[in-house]
Short mmCIF file of C-alpha atoms and ligand atoms in Angstrom, two decimals:
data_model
loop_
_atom_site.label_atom_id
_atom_site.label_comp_id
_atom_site.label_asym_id
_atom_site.label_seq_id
_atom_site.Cartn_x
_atom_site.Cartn_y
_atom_site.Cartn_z
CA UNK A 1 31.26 50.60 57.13
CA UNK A 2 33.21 54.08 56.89
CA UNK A 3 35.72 54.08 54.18
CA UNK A 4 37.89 57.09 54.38
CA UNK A 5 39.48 58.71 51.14
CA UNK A 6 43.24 58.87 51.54
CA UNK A 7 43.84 62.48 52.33
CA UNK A 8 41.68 62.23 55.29
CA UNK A 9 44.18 59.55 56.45
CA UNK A 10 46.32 60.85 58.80
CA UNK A 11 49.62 60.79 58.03
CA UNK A 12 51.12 58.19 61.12
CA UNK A 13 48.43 55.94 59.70
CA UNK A 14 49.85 55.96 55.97
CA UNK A 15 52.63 52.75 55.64
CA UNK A 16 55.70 54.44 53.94
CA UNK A 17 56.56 52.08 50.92
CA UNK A 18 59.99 51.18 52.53
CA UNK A 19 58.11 49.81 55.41
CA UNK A 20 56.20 47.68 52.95
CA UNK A 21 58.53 46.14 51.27
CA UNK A 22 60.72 45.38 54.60
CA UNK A 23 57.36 43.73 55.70
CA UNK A 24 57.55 42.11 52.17
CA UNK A 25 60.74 40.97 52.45
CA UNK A 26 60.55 39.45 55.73
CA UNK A 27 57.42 37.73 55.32
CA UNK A 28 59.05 35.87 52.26
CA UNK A 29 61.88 35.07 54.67
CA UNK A 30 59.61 33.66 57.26
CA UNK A 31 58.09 31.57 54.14
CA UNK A 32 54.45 32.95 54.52
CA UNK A 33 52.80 34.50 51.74
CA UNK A 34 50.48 37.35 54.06
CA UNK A 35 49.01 34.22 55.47
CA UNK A 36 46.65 35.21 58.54
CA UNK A 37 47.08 33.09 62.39
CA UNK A 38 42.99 32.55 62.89
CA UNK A 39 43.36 30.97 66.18
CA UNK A 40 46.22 32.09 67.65
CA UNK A 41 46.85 34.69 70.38
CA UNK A 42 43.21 34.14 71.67
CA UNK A 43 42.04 35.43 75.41
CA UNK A 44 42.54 33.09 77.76
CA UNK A 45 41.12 29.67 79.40
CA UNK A 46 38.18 29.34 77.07
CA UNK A 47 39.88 30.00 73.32
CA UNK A 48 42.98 27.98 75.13
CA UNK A 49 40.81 24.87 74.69
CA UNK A 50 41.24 25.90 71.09
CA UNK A 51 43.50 23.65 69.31
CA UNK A 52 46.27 24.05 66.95
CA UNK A 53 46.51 21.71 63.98
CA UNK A 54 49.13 20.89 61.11
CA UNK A 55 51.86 20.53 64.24
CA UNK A 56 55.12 18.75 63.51
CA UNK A 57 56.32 16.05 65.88
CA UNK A 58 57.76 14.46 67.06
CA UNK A 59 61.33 16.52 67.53
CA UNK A 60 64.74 15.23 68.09
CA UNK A 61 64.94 17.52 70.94
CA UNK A 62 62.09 15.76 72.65
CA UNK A 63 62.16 14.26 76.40
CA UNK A 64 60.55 10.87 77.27
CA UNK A 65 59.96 11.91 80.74
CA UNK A 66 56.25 12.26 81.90
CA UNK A 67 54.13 15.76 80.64
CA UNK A 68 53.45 17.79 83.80
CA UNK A 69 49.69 18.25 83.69
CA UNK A 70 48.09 21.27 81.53
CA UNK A 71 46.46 22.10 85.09
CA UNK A 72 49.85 22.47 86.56
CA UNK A 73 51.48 24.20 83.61
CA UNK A 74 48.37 26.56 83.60
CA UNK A 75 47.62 27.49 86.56
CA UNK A 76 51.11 27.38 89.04
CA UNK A 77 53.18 30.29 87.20
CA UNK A 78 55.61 33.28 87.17
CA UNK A 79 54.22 36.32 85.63
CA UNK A 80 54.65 39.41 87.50
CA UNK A 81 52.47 41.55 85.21
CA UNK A 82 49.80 40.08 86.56
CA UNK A 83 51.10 39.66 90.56
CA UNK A 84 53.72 37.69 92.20
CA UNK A 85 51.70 34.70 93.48
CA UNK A 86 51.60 31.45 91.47
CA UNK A 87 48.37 31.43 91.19
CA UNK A 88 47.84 34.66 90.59
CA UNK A 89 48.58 34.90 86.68
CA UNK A 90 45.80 32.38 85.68
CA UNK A 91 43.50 34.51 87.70
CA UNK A 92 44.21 37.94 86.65
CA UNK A 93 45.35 37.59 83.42
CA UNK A 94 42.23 36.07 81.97
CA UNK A 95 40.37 38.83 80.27
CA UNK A 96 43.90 40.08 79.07
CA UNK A 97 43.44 40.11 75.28
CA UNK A 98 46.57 39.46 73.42
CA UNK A 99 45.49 40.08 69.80
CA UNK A 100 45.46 42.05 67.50
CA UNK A 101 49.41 42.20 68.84
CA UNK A 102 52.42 44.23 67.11
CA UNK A 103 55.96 43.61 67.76
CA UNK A 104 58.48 45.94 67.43
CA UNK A 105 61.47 44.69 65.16
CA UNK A 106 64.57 47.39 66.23
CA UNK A 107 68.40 48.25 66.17
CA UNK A 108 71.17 46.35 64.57
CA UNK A 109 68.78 44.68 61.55
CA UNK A 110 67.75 45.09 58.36
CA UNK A 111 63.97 44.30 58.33
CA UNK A 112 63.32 46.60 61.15
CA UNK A 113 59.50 47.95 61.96
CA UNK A 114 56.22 47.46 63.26
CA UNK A 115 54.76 44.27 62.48
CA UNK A 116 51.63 42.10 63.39
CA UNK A 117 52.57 39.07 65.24
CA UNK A 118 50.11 37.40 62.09
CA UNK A 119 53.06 37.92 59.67
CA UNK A 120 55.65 36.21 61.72
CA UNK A 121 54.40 33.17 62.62
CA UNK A 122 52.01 30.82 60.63
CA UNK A 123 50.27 27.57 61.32
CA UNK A 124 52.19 25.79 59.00
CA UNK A 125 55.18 26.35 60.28
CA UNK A 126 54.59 25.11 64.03
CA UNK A 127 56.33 22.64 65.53
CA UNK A 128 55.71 20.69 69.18
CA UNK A 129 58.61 20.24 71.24
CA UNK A 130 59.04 18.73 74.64
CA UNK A 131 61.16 20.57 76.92
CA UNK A 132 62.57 19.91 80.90
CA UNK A 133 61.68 23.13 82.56
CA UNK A 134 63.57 24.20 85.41
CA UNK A 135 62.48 27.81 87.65
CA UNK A 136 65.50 29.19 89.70
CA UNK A 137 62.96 28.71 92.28
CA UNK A 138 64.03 25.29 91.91
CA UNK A 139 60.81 23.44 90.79
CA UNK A 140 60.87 21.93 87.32
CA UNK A 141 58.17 20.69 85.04
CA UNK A 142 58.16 18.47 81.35
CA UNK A 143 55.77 20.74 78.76
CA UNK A 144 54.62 20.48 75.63
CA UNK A 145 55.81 23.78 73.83
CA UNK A 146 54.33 24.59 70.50
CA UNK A 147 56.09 27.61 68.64
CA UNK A 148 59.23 27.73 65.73
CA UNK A 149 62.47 27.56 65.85
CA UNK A 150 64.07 31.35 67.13
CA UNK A 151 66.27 31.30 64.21
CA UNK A 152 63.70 31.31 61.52
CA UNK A 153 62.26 34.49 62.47
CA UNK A 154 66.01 36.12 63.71
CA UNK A 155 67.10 34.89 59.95
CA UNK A 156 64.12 36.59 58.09
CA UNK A 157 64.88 39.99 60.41
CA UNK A 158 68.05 39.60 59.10
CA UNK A 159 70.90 41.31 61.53
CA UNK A 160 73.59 43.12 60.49
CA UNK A 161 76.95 41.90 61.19
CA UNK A 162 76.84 43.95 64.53
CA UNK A 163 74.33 42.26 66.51
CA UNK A 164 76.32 40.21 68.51
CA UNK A 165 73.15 40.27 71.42
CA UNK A 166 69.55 39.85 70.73
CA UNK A 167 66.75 41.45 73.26
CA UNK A 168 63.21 41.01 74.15
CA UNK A 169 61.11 43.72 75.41
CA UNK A 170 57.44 42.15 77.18
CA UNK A 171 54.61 44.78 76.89
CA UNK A 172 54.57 47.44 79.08
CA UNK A 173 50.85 48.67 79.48
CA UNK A 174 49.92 49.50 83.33
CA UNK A 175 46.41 49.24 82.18
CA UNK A 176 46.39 45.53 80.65
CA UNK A 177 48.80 44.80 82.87
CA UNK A 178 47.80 45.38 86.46
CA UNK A 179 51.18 44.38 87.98
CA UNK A 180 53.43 47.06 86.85
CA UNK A 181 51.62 49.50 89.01
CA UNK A 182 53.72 47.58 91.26
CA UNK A 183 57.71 48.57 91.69
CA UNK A 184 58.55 44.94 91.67
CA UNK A 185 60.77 45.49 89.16
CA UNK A 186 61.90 47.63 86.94
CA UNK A 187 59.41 47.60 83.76
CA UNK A 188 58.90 46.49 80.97
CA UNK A 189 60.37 43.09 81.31
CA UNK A 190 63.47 42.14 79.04
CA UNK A 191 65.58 39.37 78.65
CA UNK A 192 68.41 38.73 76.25
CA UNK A 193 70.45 35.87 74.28
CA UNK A 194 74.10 35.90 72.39
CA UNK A 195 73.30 35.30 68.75
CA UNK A 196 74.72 31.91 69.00
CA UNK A 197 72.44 30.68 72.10
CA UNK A 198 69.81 32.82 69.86
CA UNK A 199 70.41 31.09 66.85
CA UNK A 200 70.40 27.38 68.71
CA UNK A 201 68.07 24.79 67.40
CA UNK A 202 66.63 24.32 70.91
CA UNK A 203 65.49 28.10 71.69
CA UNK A 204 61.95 28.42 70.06
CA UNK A 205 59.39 31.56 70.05
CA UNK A 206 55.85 29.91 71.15
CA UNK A 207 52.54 30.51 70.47
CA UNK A 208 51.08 27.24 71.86
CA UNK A 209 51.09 24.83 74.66
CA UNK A 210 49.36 21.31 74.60
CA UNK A 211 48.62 21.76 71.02
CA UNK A 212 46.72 24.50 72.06
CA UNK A 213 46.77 28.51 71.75
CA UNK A 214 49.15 29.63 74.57
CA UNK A 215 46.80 30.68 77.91
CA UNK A 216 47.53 34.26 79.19
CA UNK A 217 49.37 33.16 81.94
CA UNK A 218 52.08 31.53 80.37
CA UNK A 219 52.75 34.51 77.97
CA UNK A 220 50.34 34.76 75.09
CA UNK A 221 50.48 35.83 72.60
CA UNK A 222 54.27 35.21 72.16
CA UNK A 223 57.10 34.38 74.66
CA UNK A 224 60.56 32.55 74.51
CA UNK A 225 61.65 29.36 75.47
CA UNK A 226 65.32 28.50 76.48
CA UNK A 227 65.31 25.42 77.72
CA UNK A 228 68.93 24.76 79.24
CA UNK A 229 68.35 28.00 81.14
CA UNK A 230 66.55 28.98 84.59
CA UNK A 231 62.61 30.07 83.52
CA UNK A 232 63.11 33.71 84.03
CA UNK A 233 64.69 33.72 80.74
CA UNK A 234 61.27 32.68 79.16
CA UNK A 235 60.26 36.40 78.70
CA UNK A 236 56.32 36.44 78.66
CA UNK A 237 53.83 38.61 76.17
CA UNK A 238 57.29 39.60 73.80
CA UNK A 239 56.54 43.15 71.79
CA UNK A 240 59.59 43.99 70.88
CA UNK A 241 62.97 42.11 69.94
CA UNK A 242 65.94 44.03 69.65
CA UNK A 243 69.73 43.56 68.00
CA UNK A 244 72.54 45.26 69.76
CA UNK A 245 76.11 45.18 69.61
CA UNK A 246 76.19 45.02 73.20
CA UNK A 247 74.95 42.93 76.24
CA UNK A 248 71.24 43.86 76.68
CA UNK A 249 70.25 45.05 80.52
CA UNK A 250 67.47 41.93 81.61
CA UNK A 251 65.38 42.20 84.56
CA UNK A 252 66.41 40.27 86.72
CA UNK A 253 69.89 40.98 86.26
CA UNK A 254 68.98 44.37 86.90
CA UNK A 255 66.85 43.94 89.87
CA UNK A 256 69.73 41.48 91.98
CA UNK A 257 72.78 41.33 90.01
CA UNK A 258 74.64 39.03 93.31
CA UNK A 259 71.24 36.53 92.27
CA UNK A 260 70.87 36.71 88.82
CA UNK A 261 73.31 36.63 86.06
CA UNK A 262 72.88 37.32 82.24
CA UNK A 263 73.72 33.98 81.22
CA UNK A 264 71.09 32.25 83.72
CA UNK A 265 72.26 28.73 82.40
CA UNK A 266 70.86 25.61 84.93
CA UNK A 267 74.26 24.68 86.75
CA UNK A 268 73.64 22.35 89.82
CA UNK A 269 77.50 23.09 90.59
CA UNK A 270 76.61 26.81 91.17
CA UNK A 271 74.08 27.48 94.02
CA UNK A 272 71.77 30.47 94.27
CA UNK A 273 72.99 33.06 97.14
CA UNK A 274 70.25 31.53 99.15
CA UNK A 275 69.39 28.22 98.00
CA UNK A 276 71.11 25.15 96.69
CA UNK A 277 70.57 24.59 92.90
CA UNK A 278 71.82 21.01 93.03
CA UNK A 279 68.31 19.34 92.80
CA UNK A 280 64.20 20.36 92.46
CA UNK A 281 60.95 19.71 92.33
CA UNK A 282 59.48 17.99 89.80
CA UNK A 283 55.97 19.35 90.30
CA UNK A 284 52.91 16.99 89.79
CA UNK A 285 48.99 17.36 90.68
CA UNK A 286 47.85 19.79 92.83
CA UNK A 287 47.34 20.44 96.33
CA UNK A 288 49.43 17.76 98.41
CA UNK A 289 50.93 16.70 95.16
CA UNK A 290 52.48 19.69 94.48
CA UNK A 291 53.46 20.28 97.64
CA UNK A 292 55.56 16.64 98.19
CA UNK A 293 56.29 16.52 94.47
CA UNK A 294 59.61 14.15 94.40
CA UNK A 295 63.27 15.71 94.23
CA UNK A 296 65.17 14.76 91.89
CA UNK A 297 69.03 16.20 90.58
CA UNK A 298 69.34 18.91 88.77
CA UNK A 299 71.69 18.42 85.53
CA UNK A 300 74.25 20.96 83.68
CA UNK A 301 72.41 22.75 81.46
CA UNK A 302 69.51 21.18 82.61
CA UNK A 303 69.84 17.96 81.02
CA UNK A 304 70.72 19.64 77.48
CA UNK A 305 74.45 19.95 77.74
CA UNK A 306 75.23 17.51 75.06
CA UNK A 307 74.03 20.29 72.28
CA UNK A 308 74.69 23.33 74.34
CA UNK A 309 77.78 23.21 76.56
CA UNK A 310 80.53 23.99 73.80
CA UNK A 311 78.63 27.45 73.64
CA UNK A 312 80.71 27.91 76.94
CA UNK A 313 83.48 26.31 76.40
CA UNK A 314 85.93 29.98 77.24
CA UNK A 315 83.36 31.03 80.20
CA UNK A 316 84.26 30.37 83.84
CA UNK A 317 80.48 29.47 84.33
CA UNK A 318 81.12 30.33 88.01
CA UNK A 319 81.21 34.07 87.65
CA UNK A 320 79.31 34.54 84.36
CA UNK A 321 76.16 32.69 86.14
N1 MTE B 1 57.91 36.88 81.58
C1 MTE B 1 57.35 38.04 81.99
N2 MTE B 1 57.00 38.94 81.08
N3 MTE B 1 57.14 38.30 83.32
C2 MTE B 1 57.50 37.42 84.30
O1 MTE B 1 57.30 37.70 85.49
N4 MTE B 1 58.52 35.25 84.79
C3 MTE B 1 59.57 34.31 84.35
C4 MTE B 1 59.26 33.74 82.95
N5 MTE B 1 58.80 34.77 82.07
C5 MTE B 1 58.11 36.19 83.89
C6 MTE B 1 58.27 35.96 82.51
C7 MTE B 1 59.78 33.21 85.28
S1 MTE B 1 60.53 33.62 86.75
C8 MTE B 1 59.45 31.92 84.99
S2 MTE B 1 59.92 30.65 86.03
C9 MTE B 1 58.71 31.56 83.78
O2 MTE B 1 58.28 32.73 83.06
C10 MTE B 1 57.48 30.75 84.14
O3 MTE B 1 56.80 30.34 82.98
P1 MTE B 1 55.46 29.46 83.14
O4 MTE B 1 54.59 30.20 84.11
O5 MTE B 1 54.85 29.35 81.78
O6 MTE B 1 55.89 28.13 83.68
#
């Protein structure tokens, strides 16, 4: 092992001692004492057979309707990085290596910096929650999330009173990430919340799926989940979060603002320019299953308006779509 004396360090390598004691300060706010994730943020299908102990459950947020299959969830996706077919993402993702991984903490916050995604989550802290699904594609599926509540980790970053918008940046690497040789849109990734739809009990960061590590292909090491909104909002493979004072640009937005709005909420009353968003497909098995999986109606807010609609309660939900 070569241990090098400290002035042959170079100096980008040397952690300034205000960076430290950010770190410090947010890893006390997180409640982990330097505590390291063995097990999480694995390569794909093999380490996701790996499972994840210590989870809570069950979780007032939970649905009772029947899991869609850890084949479905795993292998019929959305993740552009690595091509636009559904099946493409379990294929070419899998020697993707998602740790060690840093995310970039930036603008409007106090704790801002590079940190390792080790020192933000912790086993101890994960929690399973079962979440309705629903793609603006109009196909929906019941999953197993495992990850923490979004407002732990925005409450140890600690915003300042300006951050009225929160932002996630997905990785942009053209080598790990074969798809953004492609101009399919405009890259890296982002999405983007209001604090108070950040700060909601039901949006979680996850790590996990199936009380396992999270597969590739649905965004390991680290990816949202929102679950009254369309799945595009699910950002994938997060490295950086952002505050702003303003509305953060998000992809899709960007790529068809007529399609795609900011707020993205599920609202069967408000169709797609090309497609009816009044029911879907609850997806099941593959193969024929998939392909005749039952429709069934789509709900406000995707079945979640009960502890999410009075977020909107001054929005014409018509034109902010
Ligand atoms: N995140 C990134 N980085 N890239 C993507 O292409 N696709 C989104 C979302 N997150 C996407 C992404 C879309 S359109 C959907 S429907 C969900 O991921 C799908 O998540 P799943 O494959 O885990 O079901």
């Amino acid at each position: 092992m070569l241990i090098r004396s400290p002035n042959e360090i170079p100096a980008s390598q040397i952690t300034a001692e205000s960076v430290y004691c950010k770190r410090r300060e947010l890893l006390r706010g997180l409640g982990i004492a330097g505590l390291g994730l063995s097990g999480l943020g694995q390569p794909a299908l093999a380490d996701s057979a790996q499972t994840l102990s210590d989870i809570k459950r069950p979780s007032p947020y939970d649905t009772d309707e029947a899991l869609t299959t850890f084949d479905d969830v795993t292998t019929y996706n959305n993740y552009y990085e690595f091509g636009t077919g559904k099946s493409d993402p379990a294929k070419y993702a899998v020697n993707f290596q998602p740790k060690p991984w840093t995310l970039q903490v930036s603008g409007q916050v106090e704790n801002s910096g590079s940190f390792d995604l080790d020192d933000f989550i912790a086993p101890h802290q994960l929690e399973e929650r079962i979440y309705r699904m629903r793609c603006v594609e109009a196909w929906s599926m019941v999953i197993p999330w495992v990850g923490i509540p979004l407002a732990k980790v925005i409450e140890a970053c600690k915003p300042t009173s300006n951050a009225k918008y929160v932002a996630f940046i997905g990785l942009h690497d053209r080598q790990r990430m074969p798809g953004q040789r492609f101009a399919v849109l405009d890259w890296p990734y982002r999405e983007g919340l209001r604090m108070d739809e950040a700060m909601h009990p039901l949006s979680m960061l996850v790590v996990g799926v199936y009380g396992r590590v999270l597969p590739n292909q649905n965004g390991a090491p680290l990816r949202l989940i929102v679950p009254w909104k369309y799945g595009f909002k699910g950002i994938k493979g997060i490295a950086g979060i952002h505050f702003s004072e303003n509305q953060p640009a998000t992809s899709w937005n960007l790529s068809a603002p007529n399609e795609y709005g900011f707020y993205a909420n599920v609202n069967p009353n408000v169709d797609h320019p090309r497609w009816s968003q009044a029911s879907e497909r609850r997806l099941s098995g593959n193969g024929f299953g998939r392909l005749f999986a039952g429709r069934i109606d789509t709900h406000p807010f995707n079945g979640y308006a009960e502890q999410v609609a009075h977020l909107y309660s001054d929005l014409d939900l018509a034109k902010h779509f």
